[in-house]
Coordinates of C-alpha atoms and ligand atoms in Angstrom, one line a residue:
X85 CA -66.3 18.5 142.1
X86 CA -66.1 18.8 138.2
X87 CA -68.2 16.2 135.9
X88 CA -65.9 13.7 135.1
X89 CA -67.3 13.9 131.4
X90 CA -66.9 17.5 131.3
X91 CA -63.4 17.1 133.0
X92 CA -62.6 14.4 130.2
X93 CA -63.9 16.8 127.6
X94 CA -62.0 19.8 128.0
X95 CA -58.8 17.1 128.8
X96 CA -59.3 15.9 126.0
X97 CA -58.5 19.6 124.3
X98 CA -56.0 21.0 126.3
X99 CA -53.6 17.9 127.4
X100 CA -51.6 15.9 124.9
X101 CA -51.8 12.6 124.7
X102 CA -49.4 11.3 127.5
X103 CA -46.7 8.9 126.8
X104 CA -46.3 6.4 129.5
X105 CA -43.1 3.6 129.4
X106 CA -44.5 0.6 130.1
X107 CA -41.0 -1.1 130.7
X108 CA -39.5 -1.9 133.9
X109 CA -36.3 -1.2 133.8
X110 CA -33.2 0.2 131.6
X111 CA -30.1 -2.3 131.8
X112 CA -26.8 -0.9 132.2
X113 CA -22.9 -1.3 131.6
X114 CA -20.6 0.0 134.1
X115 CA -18.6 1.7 131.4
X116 CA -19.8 5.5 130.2
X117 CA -21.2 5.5 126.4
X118 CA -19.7 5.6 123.4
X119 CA -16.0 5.2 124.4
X120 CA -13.8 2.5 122.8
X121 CA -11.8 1.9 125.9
X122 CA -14.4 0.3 129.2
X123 CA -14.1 3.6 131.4
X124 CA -15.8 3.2 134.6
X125 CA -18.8 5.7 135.2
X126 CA -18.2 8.2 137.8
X127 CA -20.4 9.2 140.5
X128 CA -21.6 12.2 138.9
X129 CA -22.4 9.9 135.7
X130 CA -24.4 7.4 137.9
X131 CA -26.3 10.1 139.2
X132 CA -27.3 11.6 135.8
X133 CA -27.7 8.0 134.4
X134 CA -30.4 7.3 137.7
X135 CA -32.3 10.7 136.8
X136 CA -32.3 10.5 133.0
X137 CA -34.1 6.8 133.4
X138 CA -36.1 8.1 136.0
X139 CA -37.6 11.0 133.9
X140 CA -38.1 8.5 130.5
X141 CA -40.5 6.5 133.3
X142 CA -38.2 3.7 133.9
X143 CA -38.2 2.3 137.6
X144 CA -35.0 0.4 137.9
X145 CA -31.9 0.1 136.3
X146 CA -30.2 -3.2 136.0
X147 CA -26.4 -3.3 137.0
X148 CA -24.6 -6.3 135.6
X149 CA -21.6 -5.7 137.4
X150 CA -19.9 -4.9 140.3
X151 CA -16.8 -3.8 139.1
X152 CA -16.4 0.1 138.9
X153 CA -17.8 0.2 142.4
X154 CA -21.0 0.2 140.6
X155 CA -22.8 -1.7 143.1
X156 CA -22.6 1.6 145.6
X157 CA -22.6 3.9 142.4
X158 CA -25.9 3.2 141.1
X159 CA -27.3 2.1 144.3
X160 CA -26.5 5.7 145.4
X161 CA -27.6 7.6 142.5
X162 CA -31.2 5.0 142.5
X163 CA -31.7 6.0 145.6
X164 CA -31.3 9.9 145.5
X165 CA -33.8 9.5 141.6
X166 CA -36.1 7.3 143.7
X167 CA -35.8 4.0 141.6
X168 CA -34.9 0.3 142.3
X169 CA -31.4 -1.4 141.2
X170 CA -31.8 -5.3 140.2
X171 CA -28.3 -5.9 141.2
X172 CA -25.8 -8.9 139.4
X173 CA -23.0 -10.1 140.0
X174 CA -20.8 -10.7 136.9
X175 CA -19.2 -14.3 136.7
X176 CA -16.8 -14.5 133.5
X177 CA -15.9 -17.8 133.7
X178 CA -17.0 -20.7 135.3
X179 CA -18.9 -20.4 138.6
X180 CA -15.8 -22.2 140.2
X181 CA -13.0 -19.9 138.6
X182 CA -15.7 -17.3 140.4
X183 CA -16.0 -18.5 143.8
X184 CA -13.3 -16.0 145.9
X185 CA -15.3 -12.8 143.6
X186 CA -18.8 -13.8 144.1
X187 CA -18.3 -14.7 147.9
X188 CA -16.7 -11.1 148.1
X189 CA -19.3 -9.4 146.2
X190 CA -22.1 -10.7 148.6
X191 CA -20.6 -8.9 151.0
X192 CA -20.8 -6.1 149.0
X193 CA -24.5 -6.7 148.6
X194 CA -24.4 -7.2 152.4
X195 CA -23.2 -3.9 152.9
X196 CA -25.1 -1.8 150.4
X197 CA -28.6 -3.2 151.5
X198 CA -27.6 -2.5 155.5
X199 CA -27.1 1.2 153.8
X200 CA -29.3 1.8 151.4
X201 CA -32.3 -0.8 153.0
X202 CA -34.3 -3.9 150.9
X203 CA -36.9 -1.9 148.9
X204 CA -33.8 0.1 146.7
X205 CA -33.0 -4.2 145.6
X206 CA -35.4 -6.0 143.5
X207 CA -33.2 -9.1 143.2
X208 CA -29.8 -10.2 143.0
X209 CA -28.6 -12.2 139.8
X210 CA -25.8 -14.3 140.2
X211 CA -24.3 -14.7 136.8
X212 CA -25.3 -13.4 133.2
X213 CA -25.4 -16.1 130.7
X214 CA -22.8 -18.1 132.9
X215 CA -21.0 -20.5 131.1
X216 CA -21.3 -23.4 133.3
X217 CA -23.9 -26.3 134.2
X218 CA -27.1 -25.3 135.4
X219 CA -26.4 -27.7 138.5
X220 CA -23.3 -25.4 139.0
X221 CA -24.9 -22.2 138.6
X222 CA -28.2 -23.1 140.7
X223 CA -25.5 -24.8 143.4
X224 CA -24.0 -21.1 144.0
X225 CA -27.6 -19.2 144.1
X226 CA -29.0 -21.6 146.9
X227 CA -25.3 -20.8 148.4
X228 CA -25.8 -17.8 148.5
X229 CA -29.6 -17.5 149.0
X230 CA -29.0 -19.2 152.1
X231 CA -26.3 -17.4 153.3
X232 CA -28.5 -14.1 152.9
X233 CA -31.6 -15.6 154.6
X234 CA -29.3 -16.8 157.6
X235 CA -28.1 -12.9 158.1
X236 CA -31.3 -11.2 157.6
X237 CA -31.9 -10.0 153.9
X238 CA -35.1 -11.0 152.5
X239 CA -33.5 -10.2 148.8
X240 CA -35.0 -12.1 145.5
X241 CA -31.7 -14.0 144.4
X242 CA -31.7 -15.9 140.8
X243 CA -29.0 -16.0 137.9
X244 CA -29.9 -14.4 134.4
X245 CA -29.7 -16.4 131.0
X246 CA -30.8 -16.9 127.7
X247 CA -34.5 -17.3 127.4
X248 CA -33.9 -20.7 125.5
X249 CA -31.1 -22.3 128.3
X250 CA -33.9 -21.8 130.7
X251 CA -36.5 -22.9 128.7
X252 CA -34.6 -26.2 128.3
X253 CA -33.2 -26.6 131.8
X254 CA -36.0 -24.8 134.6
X255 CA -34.0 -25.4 136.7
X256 CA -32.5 -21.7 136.3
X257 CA -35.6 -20.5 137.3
X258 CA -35.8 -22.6 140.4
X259 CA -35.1 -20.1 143.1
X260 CA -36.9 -16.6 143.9
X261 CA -37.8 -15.9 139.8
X262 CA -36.8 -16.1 136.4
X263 CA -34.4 -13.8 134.9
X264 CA -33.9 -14.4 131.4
X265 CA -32.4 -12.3 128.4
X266 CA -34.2 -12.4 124.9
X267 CA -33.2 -10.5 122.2
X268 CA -35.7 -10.8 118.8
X269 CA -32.8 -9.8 116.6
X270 CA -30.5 -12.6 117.3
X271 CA -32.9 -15.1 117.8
X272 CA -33.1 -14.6 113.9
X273 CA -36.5 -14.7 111.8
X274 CA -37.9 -11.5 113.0
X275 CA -38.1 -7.6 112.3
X276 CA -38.1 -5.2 114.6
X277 CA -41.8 -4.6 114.1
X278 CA -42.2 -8.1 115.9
X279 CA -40.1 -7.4 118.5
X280 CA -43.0 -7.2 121.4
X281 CA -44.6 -10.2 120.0
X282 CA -41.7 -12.1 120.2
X283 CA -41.2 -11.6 123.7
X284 CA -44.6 -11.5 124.7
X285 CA -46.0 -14.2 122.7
X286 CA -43.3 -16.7 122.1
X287 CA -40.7 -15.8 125.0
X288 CA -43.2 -15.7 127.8
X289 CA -45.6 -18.3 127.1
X290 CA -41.9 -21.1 127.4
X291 CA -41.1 -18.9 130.5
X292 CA -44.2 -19.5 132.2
X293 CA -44.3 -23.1 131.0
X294 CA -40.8 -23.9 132.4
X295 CA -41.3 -21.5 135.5
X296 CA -44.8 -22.4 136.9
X297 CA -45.7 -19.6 139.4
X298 CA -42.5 -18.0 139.6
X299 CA -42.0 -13.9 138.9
X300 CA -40.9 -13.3 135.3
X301 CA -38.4 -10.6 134.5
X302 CA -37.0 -10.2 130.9
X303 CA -33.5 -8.5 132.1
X304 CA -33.0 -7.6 128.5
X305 CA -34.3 -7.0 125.7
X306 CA -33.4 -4.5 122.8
X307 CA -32.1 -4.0 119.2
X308 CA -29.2 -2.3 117.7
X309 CA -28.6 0.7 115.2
X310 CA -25.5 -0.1 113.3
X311 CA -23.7 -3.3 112.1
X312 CA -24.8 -6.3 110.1
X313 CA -28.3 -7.8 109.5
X314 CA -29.4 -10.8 111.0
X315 CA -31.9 -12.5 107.7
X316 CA -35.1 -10.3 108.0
X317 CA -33.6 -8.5 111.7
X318 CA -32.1 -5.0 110.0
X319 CA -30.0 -3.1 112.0
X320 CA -30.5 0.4 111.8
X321 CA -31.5 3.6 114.0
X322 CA -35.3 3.5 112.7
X323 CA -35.9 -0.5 113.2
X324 CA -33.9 0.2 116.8
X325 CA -36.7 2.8 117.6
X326 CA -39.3 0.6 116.0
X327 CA -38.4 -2.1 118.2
X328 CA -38.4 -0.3 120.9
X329 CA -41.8 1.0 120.5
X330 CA -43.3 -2.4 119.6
X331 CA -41.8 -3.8 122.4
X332 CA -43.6 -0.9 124.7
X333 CA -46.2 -1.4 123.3
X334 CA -46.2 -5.0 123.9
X335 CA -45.8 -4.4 127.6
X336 CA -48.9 -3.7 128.5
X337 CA -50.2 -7.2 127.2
X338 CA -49.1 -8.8 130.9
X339 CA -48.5 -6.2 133.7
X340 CA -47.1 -9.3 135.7
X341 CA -44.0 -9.3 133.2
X342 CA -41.0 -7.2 134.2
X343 CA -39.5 -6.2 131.3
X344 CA -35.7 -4.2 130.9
X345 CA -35.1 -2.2 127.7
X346 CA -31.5 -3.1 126.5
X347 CA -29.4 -0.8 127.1
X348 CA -28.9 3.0 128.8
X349 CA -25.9 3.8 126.1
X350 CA -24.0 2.6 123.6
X351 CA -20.8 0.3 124.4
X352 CA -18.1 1.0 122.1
X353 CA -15.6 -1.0 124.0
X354 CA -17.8 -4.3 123.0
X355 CA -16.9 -6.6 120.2
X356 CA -18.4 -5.7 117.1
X357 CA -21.2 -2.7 115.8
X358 CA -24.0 -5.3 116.8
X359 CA -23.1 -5.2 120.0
X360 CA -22.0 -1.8 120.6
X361 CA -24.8 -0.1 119.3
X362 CA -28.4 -1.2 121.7
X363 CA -27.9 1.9 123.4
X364 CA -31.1 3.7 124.2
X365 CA -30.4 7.3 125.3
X366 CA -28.8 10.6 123.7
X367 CA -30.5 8.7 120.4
X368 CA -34.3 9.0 120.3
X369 CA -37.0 11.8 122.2
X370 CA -38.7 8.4 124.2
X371 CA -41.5 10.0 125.9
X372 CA -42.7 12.6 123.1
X373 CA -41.9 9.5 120.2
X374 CA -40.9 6.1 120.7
X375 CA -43.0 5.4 123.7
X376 CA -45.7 8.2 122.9
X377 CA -48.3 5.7 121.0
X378 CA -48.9 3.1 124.1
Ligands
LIG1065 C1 -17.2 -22.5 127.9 O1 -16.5 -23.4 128.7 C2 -15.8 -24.4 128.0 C3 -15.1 -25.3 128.9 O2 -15.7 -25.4 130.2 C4 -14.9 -23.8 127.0 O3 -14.3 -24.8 126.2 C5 -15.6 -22.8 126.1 O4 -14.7 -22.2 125.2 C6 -16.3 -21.8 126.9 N1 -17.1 -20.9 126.0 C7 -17.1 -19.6 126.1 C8 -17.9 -18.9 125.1 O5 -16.3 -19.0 126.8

């Protein structure tokens, strides 16, 4: 066997330095990129979607919906790249107003982990950002926790909001973990080069203050290329890749944080350039650049 010093030595000469993506995950929209019209994502576009966040080192993609059949879309195309789905079911507007969808949709779930087994499903999030009391929220996750456990699927079930509503009321992060969104750039106050320490050192400290002992996943985070500027938070292509650097970077500060890199594309269809413009691929080289320094 070679001398590891010797094998480090001549490493050291003929391999570059390799970049590694120290995220989790990539969150997703169920609508293809860059169209001003929401146009579900075929098959086909799943399955290139699964691959091209599979070969930038990613290990899950978040699904936010299960409109677009994206539930057995992605859960296909994750399966066939060899990566996980964190799978959420989108409630628009009060958990009430939701309960005929949601109910259907855990049968969906129902259906797709009988098919596609529990180790393609890190969790299931009922609700992004949900517009409703936590009491209501939480009410429907134990719902529908229980309702899994009693037919057999072990899943991680939760709801995803804003870092801050869960910071002020834990009880969001009272069942199987904490999902929580934090974006740097509207929380105002930072630039992009503070993007990891945000999350890393302001974020996750509340988390894990409000959420004693529970798994942490950031379920987005991320920084756009066009639009307006938010104080010191510039949007704009470079500060978008800075970001996302930092925020690699930043990673590798606490392995037990699951972090998901906001968003695969850009959403035209959303409401203003902010918004539309987090997208991650078809914009920047991530392995050989933006994650090559950590
Ligand atoms: C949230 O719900 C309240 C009523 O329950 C409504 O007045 C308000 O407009 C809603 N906010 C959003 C952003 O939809």
């Amino acid at each position: 066997m070679m001398n590891c010093k010797l094998l480090f030595a001549i490493s050291a000469f003929v391999l570059p330095a390799l970049a590694i993506n120290n995220f989790f995950g990539v969150s997703t929209s169920n609508s293809i990129g860059g169209t001003s019209s929401y146009t579900c994502r075929t098959q086909a576009q799943w399955n290139t979607l699964a691959n091209n966040a599979k070969n930038a080192g990613f290990k899950s993609i978040r699904v936010t919906g299960f409109d677009c059949d994206a539930l057995e879309r992605s859960s296909a195309a994750a399966a066939a790249a060899g990566i996980q789905v964190m799978a959420g079911i989108y409630v628009a507007g009060s958990i009430a107003s939701a309960i005929t969808q949601i109910n259907n949709e855990v049968q969906l779930f129902r259906t797709a982990y009988a098919k596609y087994g529990a180790g393609r499903y890190v969790g299931l999030t009922i609700g992004n950002e949900v517009n409703d009391s936590a009491g209501n929220i939480m009410a429907k996750v134990y719902d529908v926790r229980g309702y899994l456990r009693s037919v057999g699927v072990t899943t991680p079930v939760s709801t995803v909001h804003t870092w801050v509503a869960i910071r002020n009321d834990p009880a969001l992060c009272g069942a199987d973990f904490a999902g929580a969104n934090a974006h740097a750039f509207y929380d105002g106050g930072r630039t992009s080069g503070q993007a990891g320490d945000f999350v890393f050192k302001t974020v996750v400290p509340a988390l894990k203050a409000a959420c004693p002992g529970k798994k942490i996943y950031i379920t987005e985070s991320g920084w756009p290329s066009r639009g307006g500027n938010l104080g010191v938070a510039v949007a704009s292509l470079n500060d978008e890749r800075n970001a996302l650097l930092n925020l690699n970077c930043a990673c590798r500060d606490d392995r037990s944080i699951s972090v998901y890199a906001f968003e695969y594309d850009d959403q035209n269809w959303k409401g203003n350039d902010n918004e539309r413009s987090f997208g991650i691929f078809g914009k920047f080289n991530l392995l050989g650049d933006v994650f090559a320094p950590c």
